[in-house]
Structure formats: C-alpha cells, structure tokens
Coordinates of C-alpha atoms and ligand atoms in Angstrom, one line a residue:
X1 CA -78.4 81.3 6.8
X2 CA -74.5 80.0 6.4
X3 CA -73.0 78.9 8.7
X4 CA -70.5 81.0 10.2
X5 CA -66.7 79.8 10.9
X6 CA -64.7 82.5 13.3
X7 CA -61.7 81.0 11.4
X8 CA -58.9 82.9 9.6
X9 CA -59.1 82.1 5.4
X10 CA -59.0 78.1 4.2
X11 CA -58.0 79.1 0.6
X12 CA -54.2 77.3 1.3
X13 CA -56.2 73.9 1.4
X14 CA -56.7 72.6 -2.3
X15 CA -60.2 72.4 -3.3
X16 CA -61.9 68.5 -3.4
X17 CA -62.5 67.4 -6.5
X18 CA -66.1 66.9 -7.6
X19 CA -67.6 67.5 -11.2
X20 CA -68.6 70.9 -12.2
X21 CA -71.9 71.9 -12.4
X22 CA -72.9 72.9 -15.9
X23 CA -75.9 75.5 -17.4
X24 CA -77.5 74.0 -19.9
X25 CA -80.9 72.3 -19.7
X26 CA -79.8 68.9 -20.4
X27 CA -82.2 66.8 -23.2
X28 CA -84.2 63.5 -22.0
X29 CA -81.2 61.3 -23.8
X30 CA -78.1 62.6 -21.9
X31 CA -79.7 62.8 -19.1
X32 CA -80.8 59.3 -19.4
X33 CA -76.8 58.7 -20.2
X34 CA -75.6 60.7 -17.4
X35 CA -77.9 59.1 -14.6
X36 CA -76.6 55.8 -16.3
X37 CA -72.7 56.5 -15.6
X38 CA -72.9 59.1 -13.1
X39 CA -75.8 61.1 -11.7
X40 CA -73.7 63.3 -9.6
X41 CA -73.1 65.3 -13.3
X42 CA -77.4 65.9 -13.8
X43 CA -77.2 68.9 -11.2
X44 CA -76.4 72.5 -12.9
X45 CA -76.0 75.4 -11.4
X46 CA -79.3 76.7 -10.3
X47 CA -79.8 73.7 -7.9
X48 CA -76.8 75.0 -6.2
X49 CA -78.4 78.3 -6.2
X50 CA -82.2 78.3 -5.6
X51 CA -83.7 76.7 -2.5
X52 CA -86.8 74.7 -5.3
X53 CA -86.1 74.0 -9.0
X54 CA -89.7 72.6 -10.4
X55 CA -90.8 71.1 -13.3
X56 CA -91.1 68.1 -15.8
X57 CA -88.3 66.0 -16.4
X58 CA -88.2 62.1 -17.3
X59 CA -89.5 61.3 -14.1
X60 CA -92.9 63.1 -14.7
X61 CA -93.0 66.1 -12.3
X62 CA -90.1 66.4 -9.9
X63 CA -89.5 69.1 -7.4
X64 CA -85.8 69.6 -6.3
X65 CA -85.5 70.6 -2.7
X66 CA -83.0 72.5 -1.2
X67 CA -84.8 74.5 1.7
X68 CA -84.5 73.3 5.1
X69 CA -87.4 74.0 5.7
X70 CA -89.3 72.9 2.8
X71 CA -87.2 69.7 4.0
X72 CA -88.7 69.4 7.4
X73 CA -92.3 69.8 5.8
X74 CA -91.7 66.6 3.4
X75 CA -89.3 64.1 5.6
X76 CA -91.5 65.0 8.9
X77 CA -94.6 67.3 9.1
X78 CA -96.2 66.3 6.2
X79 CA -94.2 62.6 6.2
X80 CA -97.9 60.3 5.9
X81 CA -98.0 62.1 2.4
X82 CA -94.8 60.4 0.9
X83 CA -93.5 57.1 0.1
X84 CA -90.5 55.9 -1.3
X85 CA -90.5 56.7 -4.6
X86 CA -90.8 53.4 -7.2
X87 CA -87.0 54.2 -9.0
X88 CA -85.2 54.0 -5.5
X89 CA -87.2 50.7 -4.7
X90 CA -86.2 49.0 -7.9
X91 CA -82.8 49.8 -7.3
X92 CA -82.5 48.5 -3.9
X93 CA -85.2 46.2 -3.6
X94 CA -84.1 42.9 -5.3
X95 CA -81.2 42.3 -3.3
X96 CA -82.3 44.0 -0.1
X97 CA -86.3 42.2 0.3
X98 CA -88.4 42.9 2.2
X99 CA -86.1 44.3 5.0
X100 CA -86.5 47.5 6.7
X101 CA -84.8 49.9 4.1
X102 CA -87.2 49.2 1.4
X103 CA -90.5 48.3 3.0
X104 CA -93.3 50.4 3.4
X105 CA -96.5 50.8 5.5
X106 CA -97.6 48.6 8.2
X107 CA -94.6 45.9 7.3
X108 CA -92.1 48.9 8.1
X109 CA -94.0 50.3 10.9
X110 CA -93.7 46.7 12.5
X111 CA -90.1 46.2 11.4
X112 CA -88.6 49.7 12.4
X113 CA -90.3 49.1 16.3
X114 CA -88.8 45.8 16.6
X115 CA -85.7 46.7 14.9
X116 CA -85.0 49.9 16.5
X117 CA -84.2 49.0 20.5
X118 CA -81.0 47.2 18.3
X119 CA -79.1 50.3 17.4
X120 CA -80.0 52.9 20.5
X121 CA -76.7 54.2 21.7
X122 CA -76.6 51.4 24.3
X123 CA -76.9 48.7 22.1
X124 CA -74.4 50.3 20.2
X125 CA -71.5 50.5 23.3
X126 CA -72.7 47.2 23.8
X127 CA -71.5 45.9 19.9
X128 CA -68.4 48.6 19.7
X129 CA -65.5 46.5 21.1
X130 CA -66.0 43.9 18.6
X131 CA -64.9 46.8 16.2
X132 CA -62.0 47.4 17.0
X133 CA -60.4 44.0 16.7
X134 CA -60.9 44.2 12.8
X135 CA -59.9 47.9 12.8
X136 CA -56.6 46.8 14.3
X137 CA -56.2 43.7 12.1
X138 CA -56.6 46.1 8.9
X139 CA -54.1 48.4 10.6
X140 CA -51.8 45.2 10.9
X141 CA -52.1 43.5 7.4
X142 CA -51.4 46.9 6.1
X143 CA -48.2 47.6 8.4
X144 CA -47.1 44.2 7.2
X145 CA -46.7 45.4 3.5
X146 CA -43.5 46.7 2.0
X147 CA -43.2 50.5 3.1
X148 CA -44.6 52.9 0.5
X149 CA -46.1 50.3 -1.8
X150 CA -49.1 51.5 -3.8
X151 CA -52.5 50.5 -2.7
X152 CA -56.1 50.7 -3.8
X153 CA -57.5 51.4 -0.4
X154 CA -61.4 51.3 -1.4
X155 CA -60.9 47.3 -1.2
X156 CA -59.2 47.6 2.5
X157 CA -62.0 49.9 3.8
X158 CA -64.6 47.5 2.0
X159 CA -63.5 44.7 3.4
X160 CA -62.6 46.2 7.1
X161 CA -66.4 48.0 7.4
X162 CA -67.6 44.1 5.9
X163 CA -65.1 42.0 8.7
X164 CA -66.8 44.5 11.2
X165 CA -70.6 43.5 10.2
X166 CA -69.4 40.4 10.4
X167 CA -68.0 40.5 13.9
X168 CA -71.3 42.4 14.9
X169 CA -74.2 40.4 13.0
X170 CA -73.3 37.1 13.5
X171 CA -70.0 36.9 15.2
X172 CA -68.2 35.5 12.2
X173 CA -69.9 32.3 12.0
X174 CA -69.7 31.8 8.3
X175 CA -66.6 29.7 8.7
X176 CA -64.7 29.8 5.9
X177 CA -67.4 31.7 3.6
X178 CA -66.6 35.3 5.1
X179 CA -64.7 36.0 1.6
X180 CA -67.2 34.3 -0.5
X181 CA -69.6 36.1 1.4
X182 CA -68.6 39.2 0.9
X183 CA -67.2 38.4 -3.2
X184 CA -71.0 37.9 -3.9
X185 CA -71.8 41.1 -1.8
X186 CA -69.3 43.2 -3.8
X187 CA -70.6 41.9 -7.2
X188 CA -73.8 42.7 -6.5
X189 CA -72.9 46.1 -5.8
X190 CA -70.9 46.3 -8.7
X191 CA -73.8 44.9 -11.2
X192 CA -76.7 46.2 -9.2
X193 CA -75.3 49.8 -8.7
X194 CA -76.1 51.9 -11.7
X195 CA -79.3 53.4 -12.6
X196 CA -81.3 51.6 -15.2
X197 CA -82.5 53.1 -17.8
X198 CA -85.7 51.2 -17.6
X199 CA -86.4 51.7 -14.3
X200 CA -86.5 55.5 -15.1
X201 CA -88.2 54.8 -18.1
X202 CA -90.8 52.8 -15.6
X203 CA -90.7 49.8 -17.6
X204 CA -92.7 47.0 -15.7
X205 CA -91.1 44.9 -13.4
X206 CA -91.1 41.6 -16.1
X207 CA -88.7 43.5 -18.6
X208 CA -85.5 41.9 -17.8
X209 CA -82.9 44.4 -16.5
X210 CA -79.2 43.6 -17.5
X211 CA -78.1 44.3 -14.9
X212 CA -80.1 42.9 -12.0
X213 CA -79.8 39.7 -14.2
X214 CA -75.8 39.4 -13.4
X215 CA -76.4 40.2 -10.2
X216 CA -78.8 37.6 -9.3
X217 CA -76.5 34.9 -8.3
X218 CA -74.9 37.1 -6.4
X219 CA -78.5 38.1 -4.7
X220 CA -78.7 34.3 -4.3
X221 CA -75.4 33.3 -3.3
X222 CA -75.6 35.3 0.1
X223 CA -79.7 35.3 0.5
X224 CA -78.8 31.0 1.1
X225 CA -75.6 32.0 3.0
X226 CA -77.7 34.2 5.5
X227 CA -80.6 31.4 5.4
X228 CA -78.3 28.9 6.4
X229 CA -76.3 31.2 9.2
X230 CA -80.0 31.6 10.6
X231 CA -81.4 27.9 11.0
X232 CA -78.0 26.9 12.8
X233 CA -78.1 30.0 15.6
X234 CA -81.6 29.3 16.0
X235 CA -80.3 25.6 16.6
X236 CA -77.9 27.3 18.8
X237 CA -80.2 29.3 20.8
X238 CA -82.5 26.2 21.3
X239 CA -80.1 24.1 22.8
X240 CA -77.9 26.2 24.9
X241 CA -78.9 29.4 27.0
X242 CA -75.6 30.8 26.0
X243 CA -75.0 32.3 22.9
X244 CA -73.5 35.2 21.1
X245 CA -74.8 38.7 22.2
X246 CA -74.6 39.8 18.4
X247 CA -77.4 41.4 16.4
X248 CA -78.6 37.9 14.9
X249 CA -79.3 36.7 18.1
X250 CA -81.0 40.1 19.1
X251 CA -83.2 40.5 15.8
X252 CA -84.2 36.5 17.0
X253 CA -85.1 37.5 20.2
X254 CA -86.3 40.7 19.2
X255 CA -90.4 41.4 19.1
X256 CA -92.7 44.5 18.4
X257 CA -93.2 46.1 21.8
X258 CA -97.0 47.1 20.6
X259 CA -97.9 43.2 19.9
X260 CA -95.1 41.1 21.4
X261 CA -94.6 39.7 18.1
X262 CA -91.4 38.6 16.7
X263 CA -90.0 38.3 13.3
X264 CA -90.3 35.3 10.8
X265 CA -86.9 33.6 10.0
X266 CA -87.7 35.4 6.4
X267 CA -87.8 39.0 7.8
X268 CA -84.6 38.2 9.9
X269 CA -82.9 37.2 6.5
X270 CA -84.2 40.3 4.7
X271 CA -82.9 42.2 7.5
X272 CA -79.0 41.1 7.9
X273 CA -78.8 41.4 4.2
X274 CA -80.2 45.1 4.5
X275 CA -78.2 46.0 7.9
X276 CA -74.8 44.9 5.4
X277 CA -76.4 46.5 2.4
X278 CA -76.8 50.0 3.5
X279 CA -74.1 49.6 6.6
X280 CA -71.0 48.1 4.2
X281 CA -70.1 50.4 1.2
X282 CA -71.5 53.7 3.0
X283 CA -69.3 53.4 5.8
X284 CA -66.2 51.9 3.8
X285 CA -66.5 55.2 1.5
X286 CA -66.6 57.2 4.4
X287 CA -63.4 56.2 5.2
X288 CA -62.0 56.3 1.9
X289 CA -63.1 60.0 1.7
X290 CA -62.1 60.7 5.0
X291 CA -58.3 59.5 4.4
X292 CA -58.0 60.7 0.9
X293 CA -58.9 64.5 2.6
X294 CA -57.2 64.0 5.5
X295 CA -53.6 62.8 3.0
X296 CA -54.6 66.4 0.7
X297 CA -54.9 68.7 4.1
X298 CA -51.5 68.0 6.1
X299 CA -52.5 70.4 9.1
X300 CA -55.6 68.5 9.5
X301 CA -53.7 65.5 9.1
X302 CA -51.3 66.3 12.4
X303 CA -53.9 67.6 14.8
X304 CA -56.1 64.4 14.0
X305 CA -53.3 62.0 14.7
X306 CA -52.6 63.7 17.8
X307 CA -56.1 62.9 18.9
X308 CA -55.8 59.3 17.9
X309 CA -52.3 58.6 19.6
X310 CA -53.9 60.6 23.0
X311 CA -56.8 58.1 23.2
X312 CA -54.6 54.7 21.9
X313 CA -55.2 53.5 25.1
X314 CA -58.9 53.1 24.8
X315 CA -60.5 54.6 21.7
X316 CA -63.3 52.6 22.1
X317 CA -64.5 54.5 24.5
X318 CA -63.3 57.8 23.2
X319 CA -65.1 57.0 20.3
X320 CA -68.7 56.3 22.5
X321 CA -68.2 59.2 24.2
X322 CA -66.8 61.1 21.7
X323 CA -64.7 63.1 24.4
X324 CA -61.1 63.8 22.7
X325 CA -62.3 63.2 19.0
X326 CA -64.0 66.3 17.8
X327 CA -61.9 67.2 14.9
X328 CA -62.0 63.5 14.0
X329 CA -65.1 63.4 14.3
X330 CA -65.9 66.7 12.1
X331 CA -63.6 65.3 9.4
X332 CA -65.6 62.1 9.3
X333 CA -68.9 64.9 9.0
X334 CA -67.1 66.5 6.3
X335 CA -66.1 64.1 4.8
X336 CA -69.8 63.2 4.9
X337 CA -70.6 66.8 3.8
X338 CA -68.7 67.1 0.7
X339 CA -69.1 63.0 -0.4
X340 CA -72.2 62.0 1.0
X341 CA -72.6 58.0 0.9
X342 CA -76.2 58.4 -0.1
X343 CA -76.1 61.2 -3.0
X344 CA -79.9 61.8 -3.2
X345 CA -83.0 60.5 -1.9
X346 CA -86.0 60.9 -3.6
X347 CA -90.3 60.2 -2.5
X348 CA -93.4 60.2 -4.6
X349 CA -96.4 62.2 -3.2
X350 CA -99.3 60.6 -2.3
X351 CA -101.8 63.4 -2.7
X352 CA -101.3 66.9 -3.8
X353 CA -99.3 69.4 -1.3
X354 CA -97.7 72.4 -1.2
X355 CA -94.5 73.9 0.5
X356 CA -94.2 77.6 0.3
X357 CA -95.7 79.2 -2.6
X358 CA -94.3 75.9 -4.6
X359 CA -97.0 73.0 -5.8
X360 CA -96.5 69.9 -5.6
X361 CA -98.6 67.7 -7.5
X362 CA -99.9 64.2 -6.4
X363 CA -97.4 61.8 -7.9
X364 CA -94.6 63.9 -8.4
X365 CA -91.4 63.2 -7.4
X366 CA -89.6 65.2 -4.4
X367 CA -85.4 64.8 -4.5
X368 CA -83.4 65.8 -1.5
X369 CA -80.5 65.2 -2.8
X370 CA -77.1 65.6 0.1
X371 CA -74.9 65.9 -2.5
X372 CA -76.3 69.2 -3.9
X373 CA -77.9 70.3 -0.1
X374 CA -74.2 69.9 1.6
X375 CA -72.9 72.3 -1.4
X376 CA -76.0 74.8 -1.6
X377 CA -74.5 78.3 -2.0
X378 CA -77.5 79.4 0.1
X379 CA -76.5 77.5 3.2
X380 CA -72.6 77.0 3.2
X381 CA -69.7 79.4 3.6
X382 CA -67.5 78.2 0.8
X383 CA -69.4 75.0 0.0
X384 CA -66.7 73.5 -2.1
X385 CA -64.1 73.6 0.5
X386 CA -62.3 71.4 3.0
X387 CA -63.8 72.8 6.2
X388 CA -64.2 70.3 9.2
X389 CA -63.9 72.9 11.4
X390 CA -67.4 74.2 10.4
X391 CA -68.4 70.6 12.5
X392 CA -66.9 71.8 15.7
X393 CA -68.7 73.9 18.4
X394 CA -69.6 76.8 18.4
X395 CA -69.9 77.0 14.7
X396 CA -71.6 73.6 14.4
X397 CA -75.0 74.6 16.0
X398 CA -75.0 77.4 13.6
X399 CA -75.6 74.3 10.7
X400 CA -79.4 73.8 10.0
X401 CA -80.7 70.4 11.1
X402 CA -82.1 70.1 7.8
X403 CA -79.2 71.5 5.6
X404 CA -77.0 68.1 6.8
X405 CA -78.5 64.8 6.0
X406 CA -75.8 62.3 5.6
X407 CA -78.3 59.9 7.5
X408 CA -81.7 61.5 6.1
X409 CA -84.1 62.4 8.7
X410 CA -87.8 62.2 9.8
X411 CA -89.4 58.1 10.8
X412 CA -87.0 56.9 7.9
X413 CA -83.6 58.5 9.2
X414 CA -80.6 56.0 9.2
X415 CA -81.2 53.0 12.2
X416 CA -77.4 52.4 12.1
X417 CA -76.5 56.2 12.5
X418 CA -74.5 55.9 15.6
X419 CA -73.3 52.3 14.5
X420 CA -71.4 54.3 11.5
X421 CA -70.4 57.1 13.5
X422 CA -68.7 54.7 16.1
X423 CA -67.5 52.5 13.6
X424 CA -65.9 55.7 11.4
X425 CA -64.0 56.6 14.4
X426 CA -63.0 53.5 15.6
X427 CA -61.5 52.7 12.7
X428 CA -59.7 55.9 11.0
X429 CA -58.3 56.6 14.7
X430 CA -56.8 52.9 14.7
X431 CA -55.5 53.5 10.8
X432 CA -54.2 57.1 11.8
X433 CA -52.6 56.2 15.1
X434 CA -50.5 53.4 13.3
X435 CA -50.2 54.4 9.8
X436 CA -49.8 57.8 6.9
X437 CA -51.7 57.6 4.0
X438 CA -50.4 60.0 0.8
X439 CA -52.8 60.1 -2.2
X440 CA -50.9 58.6 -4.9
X441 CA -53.6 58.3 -8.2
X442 CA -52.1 60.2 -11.5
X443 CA -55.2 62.5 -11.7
X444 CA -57.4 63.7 -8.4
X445 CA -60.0 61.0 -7.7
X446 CA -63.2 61.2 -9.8
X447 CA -66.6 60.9 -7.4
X448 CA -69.3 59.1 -8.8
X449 CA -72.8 57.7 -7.8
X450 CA -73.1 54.0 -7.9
X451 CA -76.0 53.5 -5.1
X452 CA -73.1 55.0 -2.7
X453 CA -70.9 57.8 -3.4
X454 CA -67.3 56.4 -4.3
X455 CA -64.2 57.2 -6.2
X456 CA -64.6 55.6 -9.9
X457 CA -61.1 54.7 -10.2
X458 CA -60.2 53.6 -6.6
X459 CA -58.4 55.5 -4.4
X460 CA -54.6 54.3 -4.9
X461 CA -52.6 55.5 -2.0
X462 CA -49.0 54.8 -0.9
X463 CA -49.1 53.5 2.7
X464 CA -46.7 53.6 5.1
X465 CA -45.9 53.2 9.1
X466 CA -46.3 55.9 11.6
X467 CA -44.7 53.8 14.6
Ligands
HEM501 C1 -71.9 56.3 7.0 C2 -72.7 55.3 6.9 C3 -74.2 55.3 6.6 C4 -74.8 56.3 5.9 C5 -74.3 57.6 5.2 C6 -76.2 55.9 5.8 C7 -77.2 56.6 5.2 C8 -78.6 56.3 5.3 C9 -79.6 57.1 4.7 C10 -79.5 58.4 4.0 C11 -80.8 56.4 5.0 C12 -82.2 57.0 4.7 C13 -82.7 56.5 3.3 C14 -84.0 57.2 2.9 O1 -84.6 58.0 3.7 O2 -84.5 56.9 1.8 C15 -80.5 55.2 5.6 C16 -81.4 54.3 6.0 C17 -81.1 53.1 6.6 N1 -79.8 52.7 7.0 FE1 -78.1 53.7 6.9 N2 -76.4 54.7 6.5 C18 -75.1 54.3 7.0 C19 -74.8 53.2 7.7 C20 -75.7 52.3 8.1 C21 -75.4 51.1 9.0 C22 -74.0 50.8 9.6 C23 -76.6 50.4 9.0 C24 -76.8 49.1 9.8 C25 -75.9 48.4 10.4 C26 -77.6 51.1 8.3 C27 -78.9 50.7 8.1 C28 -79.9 51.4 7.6 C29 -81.3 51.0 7.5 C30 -81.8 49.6 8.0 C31 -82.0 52.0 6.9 C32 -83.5 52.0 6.6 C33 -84.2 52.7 7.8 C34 -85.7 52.8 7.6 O3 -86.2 53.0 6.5 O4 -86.4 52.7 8.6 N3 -77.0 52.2 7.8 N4 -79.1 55.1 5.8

C-alpha cells in the first residue's frame, strides 16, 4: 500500500540526488569495491521493486527485506531469533565497547533497563533547554561571518549536534578539551567509517585492519577523556549533594529496576562514548539534509520559516510539544526518508525461520536496509521525490509502521529517538528563524555511506542573514 497524498502534482520540485540503481548482477570483486567506497551503489533495481530478494552473496546467504510485514516478523515477533549480525559489530564495536548499541544478550538486556528511564520523553523536556543555547550560538558564529561567504556546513552541524551532547552528557566539563574531544571523535569516524573488506571477508579479529589501526588513538584519545570526566563527577557527586542534572550524573545514579543494580564506572564510559557515537553524526546529517532540501525547495523553504519565526519566542517548547512545527517536523522525516542516517541494518539468524513462503536459513544474514525501504516502489507514491507533506496528517497514518525506520524498531529501536527529534527541531528552527541557506557546490551533492549517510564532498553553502 502507498501512501496516498491528496496533494496537486510535486513534479516542479527538482528531484534529490542519490545514485542510480543499476541491473546487472554485480561480481564478488565490485561489490567488495563498492561496499568499500560506497554501499549505497550495491542496490539494483529489483530491491526497489520486490518486497524479498534471496540468495548467496559474499556474506553467505542474505535475505533482503523490504515487506513491512516480513519486517515486523524479524525486528519483533520472531526478535529472540536474531542477533546483530558479526559485520555491523566489527564496524562499530572497537570504538563503541561494550555500550548499549553493540552489546548483546543479558549485558544489553541489563543496559537497555537501566538506560532507558534516561531518554523517556520526560527526561527528554527535562535535557532540551540546554539545546538551545548551542543552537543559538551556531546561529550566531554564523551570522557573524561576512554575508554570502561560502561554507562547508557538514562541519557546523557536526560540531553544533557535538556542543549539544556536550551540554547534555556532561555539562561541558571537559574544559578546554571540547575541540580535542571532538577532533579525535571526528577522526575516528573518518578512519573507522568504511567497510572493510576483511570484515566481510570474515577475517578473524587478529588480522590487523588498516583502518581501525589509525583510528585507534583516536579510540584512545577520548575513551581516557571520558575516563577521566567520570572519576571527577563521581568525586563531584561524593562530596556535594548538588550536581549537574545531566545524563552522566543520571547513568551514575541510574540502576536496573529488576535488581537495583547500577552500572560499573566501565559501562558508564562505554555508554557516553555510544550515546555521542550514534547521537553526533546521525543527527548532524540530518540537518545537513534537511537544509540542503529545504535551500533546493523554495516553497517549502517559506512556509517552514514562518513556523520558526511564530514560535521564536519559545521553540523549546514548540519543539516538545511539537504544536506549530508539523511541516518542520515532516521535512526533518523526509529528510530522514530520502537520506536515512543509518542506511541499512542487518541480523544473523540464530536458527532456521521463515517469513512468507521465503526461507531463511540459520546463519544467514537478514538486511533491512532504510535507504532502499524509504524508496521501495511498492510502498511510496513517487519515492524519489521531495514530499514532506506525505509526513503530515491525514496522509501520514496512511505510512506503514514498518515501511519508515529512520530509528529501527522492535527491543533494539533508537534510545535517543525523541532526543534527535527535539534536537533536529530545536536546532533548524533556530538556523531558519535567523539565517537562509542557498546550496552552492558546482555539481548536486553526492550521498554516500560512511557508517552514517552524508554528503561525500561536504555540503558547501552560501550563508546569509534573515534578520
Ligand atoms: C537522527 C538521529 C538518529 C538516528 C537516525 C538514529 C538511528 C538509530 C538506529 C537505526 C538504531 C538501531 C540500530 C539497530 O537496530 O541495529 C539506533 C540505535 C541506538 N541509538 Fe540512535 N539514532 C539517532 C540519534 C541517537 C541519539 C541522539 C542517541 C543518544 C543520545 C542515540 C543512541 C542510540 C543507542 C544507544 C542505540 C542502541 C539501542 C539498543 O541497541 O538498545 N541515537 N539509532
């Protein structure tokens, strides 16, 4: 089923770049190349076309799935028969620990209980007005630079959606080391973001990868930092009954409401570096997408900075409540849609299931990929367009639960869900109100897969005031 849009014809708004889906089978070695320098170009056609594509490929068996409900079945009903599967581990894993992302079984069962009172929408309003001070500040430094000067805004919305972990984790105590901080952070992602062809290979974990080997002192640079930041709150929280109400002192004082248990000063560790792992570069290229559509689609454009100058006055709360932001908010969900931050996800089955008349075989490999899912001719009315109208009521109930899955879904769905959402609209809404943005690269930007879904050039644009 599409979803429907009672909408006159889009076909004015120019059509998002993204690579085009070829034919051809492709052989073991390109498609070793091409998951090495851009897995968004593996997909052909059919996977935009039939709900399963089955078979062998380099990673034994793998069964494609684009069928919501075939979806459901694997991420919920039948979720005790899948784990992570081994490549998406050894991607993330080195730099991200033991933290709740990446752990599995009884350690994540413990971790996401104790974890998870942190992010409910409550705790959420309770962290947002720390947002918006380094939304404001971004939307100030920016202001601040000559009028229509050129800018590679990837490294503003990195280092905006970093400032704003910051503020939120541990209230900026890292004096002075916030840049070195997040230098390591973004050289990490830069070394540890691309597929190795080893790990697809399954090479054992004692075959040195190149690139995991220049990003380990990155890995250690902020795995001391974080140590450090730990033992002197805890200091903190011994001595004085005051002290920051940020998530470091929560995930101290958090414990598993089954065994009272807290979590060792390790796990803590494991878990800030995740939290700014998988909360930094998604949300910063949400943004990034978000403005780059928003500078290509002028109409869109002027209706979503009326909405951010009507709630100037507090869009904090607009943004909690989300009352006055629903276009933004459906542009952030397209953006979402068309450039998801997490391209594909993939488990291994533990023993042999089925999901329709399909098999699938213990050990093979199920991808859910969003990228492909959010474009599926099957369950999209002119997938490849700019539509963030589809994302506003009534024609957003008509949208599958299963056919959207910026954030996953099932026990392993996105903790910091709401956090992003917030966060998006805190931010583009303080940007937008201030600030127009006009795409300014030579060529249309070109996506491409590093761990998140970014533009491989940057995203120059030409900046300049509103107001
Ligand atoms: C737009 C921004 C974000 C997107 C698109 C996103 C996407 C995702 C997705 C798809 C997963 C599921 C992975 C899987 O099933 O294999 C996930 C898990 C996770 N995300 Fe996010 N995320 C975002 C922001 C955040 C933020 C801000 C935080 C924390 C502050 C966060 C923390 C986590 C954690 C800890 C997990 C692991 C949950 C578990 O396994 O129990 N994410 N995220």
């Amino acid at each position: 089923m599409t979803a429907a849009i009672a909408e006159p014809s889009f076909a004015h708004r120019p059509v998002p770049p993204a690579p085009v889906p070829g034919t051809r089978e492709l052989g073991y070695a390109e498609l070793l190349l091409r998951l090495r320098s851009n897995p968004l170009t593996i997909w052909r056609r059919i996977h935009f076309e039939r709900p399963v594509v089955s078979g062998k490929s380099l990673l034994g068996h793998a069964v494609v799935l684009n069928d919501p409900a075939a979806i459901r079945h694997v991420f919920v009903d039948n979720v005790a028969n899948y784990r992570k599967d081994d490549l998406q581990r050894s991607v993330l894993a080195p730099g991200l620990g033991e933290g709740l992302l990446t752990a599995e079984g009884d350690v994540w069962k413990r971790t996401r209980r104790t974890v998870a009172p942190l992010f409910t929408p409550k705790a959420v309003a309770a962290l947002a007005p720390r947002m918006e001070g380094p939304a404001l500040a971004l939307a100030e430094r920016m202001a601040r630079r000559r009028p229509g000067r050129v800018l590679d805004i990837t490294h503003d919305m990195t280092r905006v959606t970093y400032d704003i972990l910051a503020a939120t984790l541990f209230s900026e105590t890292i004096a002075g080391g916030a840049s070195a901080f997040s230098k390591a952070l973004t050289r990490y992602f830069e070394t540890q973001g691309r597929i190795d062809p080893l790990d697809v290979l399954g090479a054992p974990a004692f075959v040195p990868r190149l690139g995991r080997l220049m990003a380990r002192p990155a890995i250690r640079f902020f795995e001391d930092e974080v140590i450090r930041i730990i033992k002197a709150r805890r200091a903190e929280l011994e001595r004085a009954d005051e002290a920051p109400a940020d998530l470091l002192t929560a995930l101290l004082r958090a414990s598993d409401p089954e065994t009272g248990v807290g979590l060792t000063e390790a796990e803590v560790g494991a878990n800030i570096v995740t939290f700014i792992g998988a909360g930094h570069e998604t949300t910063a290229n949400v943004l990034t997408w978000s403005l780059y559509l928003l500078a290509e689609n002028p109409d869109v454009l002027d209706a979503v900075e009326r909405e951010a100058d009507a709630v100037a006055d507090d869009r904090v709360g607009a943004a909690l409540s989300g009352t006055g932001l629903d276009l933004t908010r459906a542009v952030i969900e397209e953006a979402m849609r068309l450039y998801p931050p997490v391209a594909s996800l993939s488990r291994a089955a533990i023993a042999d299931d089925r999901v329709g008349d399909v098999a699938i075989p213990k050990g093979a490999t199920v991808v859910v990929a969003p990228y492909v899912l959010h474009r599926h001719r099957l369950l999209w009315e002119a997938p490849e367009r700019f539509m963030p109208e589809r994302f506003l009521p009534p024609a957003r109930a008509g949208i599958d639960r299963f056919a959207f899955l910026p954030f996953g879904a099932g026990p392993r769905i996105c903790v910091g869900a709401q956090f992003a959402l917030v966060e998006a609209m805190i931010v583009l809404t303080t940007l937008v109100h201030r600030l127009r943005f006009a795409y300014a690269g030579d060529g249309p930007p070109r996506p491409v897969q590093r761990i998140t879904l970014r533009p491989a050039d940057g995203m120059p644009m030409r900046v300049d005031r509103r107001r």
